[in-house]
């Protein structure tokens, strides 16, 4: 049995091929959990699992290529495996794209979540760790934000996460058998220290860290810094970057904490300390020994000046605190990018594993 007494031992990870999901698989395998994954590879690649297994020295129990909105396919996974709890990462997450394709975002992020809840309930599985986002706070103003900050989403992606939180809260109020932990991540970044796992989004990265890494490795000519006229010390926007390894360690603790009792709890995951875009560029330059070309352009629509977590609640409740800093994130992201200039392309598939599907990743 993994974790504390009463902790789940078989965990279904939706979106387990993605950036945070793949690191979570390693963390759970390392701690003795049986891990089952579902993913449609819309932003990932099945080749990641050979890396996950190499790091963990253990096999992922099973991997299924499916869309979480497909209730019948999802139900068959629950029929086959004695799932105790679910960590739900699967979602579309690009803020800009969500403003162009709102229906697709609501469909996948909300429809996918309600489909999952339906199938879980049918199978008597009522323990869930949900990936929420600091974006639910919107333009909340200066200073660290605690969990009581009201939802003020400013784009369809953020709105989809806010609706999911409402659905989960209502579900837990209506049915006391459910235990849900909603984790509002600020800006996860970095990579596994082995250099085998990291962030490898399809297409042009939206997020700062993978973009900077691709500039450093020569895949993109320069970074565009979106705005230098924010009311911040250097004029560029401030975010609370959190190492992906700290992020997934919090999920492992959350799985243990699901046994504490029914109801929904919400926690911020952040370091409680902000870094500007230029701070990130400077830290990445120190980590890589390179000078990174950048140009200042206009603000990106929908961006806010500052988003920093008050991360006190999770520390008080669970004693969990991040232990890695911005330099660690840059060092690990750079190691992954150097070792894998084209991401997971070219990584061998796991031999003899056909259930996980072909995936679109070369
Ligand atoms: P990611 O895109 O790397 O991972 C998401 C995974 O879900 C991908 O593997 C994708 O293929 C899969 N997926 C998408 N739609 C699916 C569907 N309909 N059925 C099955 N699989 C599907 O993203 P990530 O950065 O690892 O984010 C994981 C979760 O964390 C998401 O819910 C995201 O909204 C949330 N989150 C991320 C960040 C961040 O900055 N990375 C911050 C806050 C919250
Ligand atoms: C960080 C900073 C950009 C790219 C989004 C979501 C949030 C969460 C994390 C999912 C900003 C600047 C970026 C570039 C830049 N995701 N930037 N040039 O926007 O804080 O948060 O991802 O839930 O919900 O909103 O993250 O990494 O895109 O940007 O100057 O090429 O870097 O303007 O200030 P963001 P990000």
Tab-separated table of C-alpha atoms in Angstrom, residues 8 24 29 31 49 98 107 133 140 149 167 183 221 228 232 256 266 291 310 326 328 340-341:
chain	number	residue	atom	x	y	z
A	8	UNK	CA	-5.289	5.122	-2.447
A	24	UNK	CA	3.341	13.133	-11.454
A	29	UNK	CA	5.528	5.294	-9.155
A	31	UNK	CA	6.101	6.155	-3.919
A	49	UNK	CA	6.238	6.792	-20.955
A	98	UNK	CA	-9.188	29.698	-25.456
A	107	UNK	CA	-16.327	21.279	-23.970
A	133	UNK	CA	-5.297	27.442	-11.834
A	140	UNK	CA	-7.052	40.528	-8.678
A	149	UNK	CA	-9.861	35.813	-3.348
A	167	UNK	CA	-19.261	21.849	-10.070
A	183	UNK	CA	-5.059	22.692	-6.318
A	221	UNK	CA	15.564	33.498	-32.692
A	228	UNK	CA	7.709	46.676	-20.104
A	232	UNK	CA	6.551	46.607	-11.380
A	256	UNK	CA	-2.712	10.909	1.089
A	266	UNK	CA	-8.948	24.366	-2.196
A	291	UNK	CA	23.112	35.538	-23.595
A	310	UNK	CA	-0.223	33.366	-0.601
A	326	UNK	CA	14.032	29.861	-9.766
A	328	UNK	CA	16.716	25.192	-9.914
A	340	UNK	CA	16.310	16.970	-25.980
A	341	UNK	CA	16.546	19.908	-28.396
